[in-house]
């Protein structure tokens, strides 16, 4: 009866381990947001670079140049954040792949273990069936021997009973013959 529940138990165990080992859903990827922020900083840089507030004509002032430097520093910081976010995203993907691989290997290991135990259980049951068939053959052979012995005993008893009945009839016939002979004997004695 246990062998009927093994597949159900295996499915339950597999589903439970899969749910327990499911990686947490990834948070929103920050890379697109950081790229949008970087694009805003680039526009800010272009605007700052286009400023020409100098007293000496069409040249940028010190403040204009400082705004350009600040915008470039912001772009560099944002580029660093983007690179860091890409690295973290790659690490998360790698960790997810490793987790999935580990989970798959565990499921394969569990499946192989279950397959081995199921195969062993099958062989055990097959051996039990073979043993029961052998016992049944032996029981049938003993039953045939007992039936043959009983038939021989019945035949012997029947022949003894028949012999006894024949002897009883013979004795009865002899007694009847003796009785008739005796009954005739006194009649002969009386005649003499």
XYZ file of C-alpha atoms in Angstrom:
192
model
C 0.000 0.000 0.000
C 2.960 2.307 0.693
C 4.136 2.023 -2.915
C 0.934 3.801 -4.015
C 1.790 6.866 -1.939
C 5.452 7.167 -3.043
C 4.721 9.120 -6.262
C 2.366 11.485 -4.413
C 4.904 11.970 -1.653
C 7.604 12.675 -4.257
C 5.441 15.299 -6.010
C 4.593 16.981 -2.707
C 8.246 17.026 -1.639
C 9.381 18.409 -5.007
C 6.763 21.170 -4.965
C 7.601 22.054 -1.364
C 11.355 22.257 -1.990
C 10.800 24.261 -5.177
C 8.620 26.760 -3.301
C 11.082 26.964 -0.409
C 14.080 27.529 -2.680
C 12.381 29.989 -5.017
C 14.526 33.114 -5.124
C 12.881 36.299 -4.001
C 11.395 38.212 -6.901
C 13.960 40.665 -8.219
C 13.384 44.268 -7.331
C 13.037 46.773 -10.108
C 16.264 47.083 -12.045
C 17.787 50.512 -11.175
C 19.845 50.717 -14.386
C 17.116 52.281 -16.590
C 16.359 54.899 -13.902
C 20.082 55.716 -13.527
C 20.462 56.058 -17.307
C 17.523 58.494 -17.403
C 19.145 60.505 -14.582
C 22.452 60.473 -16.508
C 20.700 61.737 -19.632
C 19.268 64.625 -17.571
C 22.791 65.397 -16.331
C 24.093 65.365 -19.931
C 21.385 67.856 -20.919
C 22.365 69.957 -17.897
C 26.006 69.794 -19.063
C 25.060 70.827 -22.605
C 23.067 73.754 -21.261
C 25.950 74.783 -18.962
C 28.444 74.422 -21.836
C 26.268 76.609 -24.036
C 26.248 79.470 -21.501
C 28.292 82.467 -22.513
C 27.994 85.077 -19.749
C 31.460 86.571 -19.988
C 32.186 90.240 -20.135
C 34.778 89.606 -22.841
C 32.485 88.539 -25.621
C 31.418 85.069 -26.556
C 33.534 83.232 -23.985
C 32.279 81.349 -20.942
C 32.631 82.931 -17.551
C 34.237 81.335 -14.521
C 30.785 80.507 -13.157
C 29.826 78.961 -16.537
C 32.965 76.836 -16.481
C 32.251 75.802 -12.874
C 28.720 74.735 -13.909
C 30.258 72.667 -16.740
C 32.720 71.036 -14.306
C 29.935 70.330 -11.804
C 27.782 68.783 -14.573
C 30.709 66.626 -15.718
C 31.339 65.515 -12.122
C 27.644 64.584 -11.822
C 27.858 62.589 -15.067
C 30.957 60.782 -13.797
C 29.249 59.973 -10.459
C 26.171 58.777 -12.320
C 28.340 56.657 -14.629
C 29.894 55.071 -11.505
C 26.404 54.363 -10.120
C 25.355 52.850 -13.463
C 28.449 50.608 -13.550
C 27.823 49.550 -9.919
C 24.136 48.832 -10.668
C 25.103 46.767 -13.733
C 27.587 44.772 -11.606
C 24.956 44.186 -8.901
C 22.409 43.166 -11.535
C 24.908 40.728 -13.045
C 25.668 39.339 -9.572
C 21.942 38.896 -8.887
C 21.462 37.131 -12.224
C 24.489 34.924 -11.538
C 23.192 34.135 -8.044
C 19.754 33.327 -9.467
C 21.314 31.040 -12.083
C 23.451 29.315 -9.438
C 20.386 28.930 -7.189
C 18.350 27.470 -10.057
C 21.199 25.130 -10.966
C 21.551 24.013 -7.341
C 17.804 23.520 -7.105
C 17.776 21.511 -10.335
C 20.672 19.374 -9.102
C 18.867 18.768 -5.808
C 15.688 17.830 -7.640
C 17.673 15.482 -9.880
C 19.321 13.964 -6.822
C 15.961 13.540 -5.084
C 14.424 12.115 -8.253
C 17.313 9.672 -8.679
C 17.047 8.660 -5.026
C 13.304 8.180 -5.373
C 13.810 6.287 -8.607
C 16.362 4.035 -6.922
C 14.113 3.414 -3.920
C 11.124 2.829 -6.207
C 13.164 0.405 -8.310
C 14.334 -1.393 -5.150
C 10.748 -1.538 -3.866
C 9.671 -2.934 -7.247
C 12.350 -5.644 -7.068
C 11.346 -6.444 -3.489
C 7.704 -6.765 -4.509
C 8.675 -8.878 -7.517
C 10.659 -11.175 -5.209
C 7.686 -11.401 -2.862
C 5.432 -12.311 -5.788
C 7.900 -14.948 -6.964
C 8.159 -16.354 -3.428
C 4.373 -16.450 -3.109
C 4.088 -18.221 -6.478
C 6.688 -20.783 -5.376
C 4.854 -21.343 -2.080
C 1.587 -21.709 -3.984
C 3.175 -24.332 -6.263
C 4.525 -26.193 -3.221
C 1.123 -25.985 -1.513
C -0.594 -27.299 -4.656
C 1.936 -30.163 -4.877
C 1.317 -31.055 -1.214
C -2.425 -30.816 -1.802
C -2.178 -33.191 -4.799
C -0.080 -35.608 -2.721
C -2.637 -35.443 0.095
C -5.496 -35.985 -2.360
C -3.668 -38.962 -3.896
C -2.990 -40.410 -0.438
C -6.632 -39.843 0.524
C -7.797 -41.502 -2.708
C -5.495 -44.479 -2.069
C -6.730 -44.727 1.526
C -10.343 -44.508 0.370
C -9.721 -47.186 -2.265
C -7.997 -49.437 0.279
C -10.815 -48.895 2.792
C -13.392 -49.567 0.077
C -11.647 -52.794 -0.922
C -11.437 -53.863 2.755
C -15.091 -53.043 3.285
C -16.019 -54.901 0.133
C -13.930 -57.888 1.273
C -15.575 -57.728 4.710
C -19.021 -57.542 3.097
C -18.234 -60.547 0.863
C -16.903 -62.481 3.861
C -19.960 -61.505 5.892
C -22.230 -62.737 3.094
C -20.186 -65.909 2.813
C -20.409 -66.437 6.555
C -24.126 -65.802 6.457
C -24.471 -68.239 3.581
C -22.374 -70.811 5.472
C -24.433 -70.319 8.620
C -27.592 -70.747 6.617
C -26.146 -73.879 5.004
C -25.098 -75.239 8.391
C -28.507 -74.454 9.822
C -30.226 -76.313 7.001
C -27.881 -79.192 7.330
C -28.626 -79.430 11.037
C -32.275 -79.182 10.485
C -32.051 -82.119 8.053
C -29.808 -84.141 10.375
C -32.323 -84.710 13.110
C -34.778 -85.791 10.521
C -32.315 -88.466 9.394
C -31.691 -89.492 12.961
C -35.304 -89.894 13.506
C -35.607 -92.135 10.477
C -33.039 -94.586 11.724
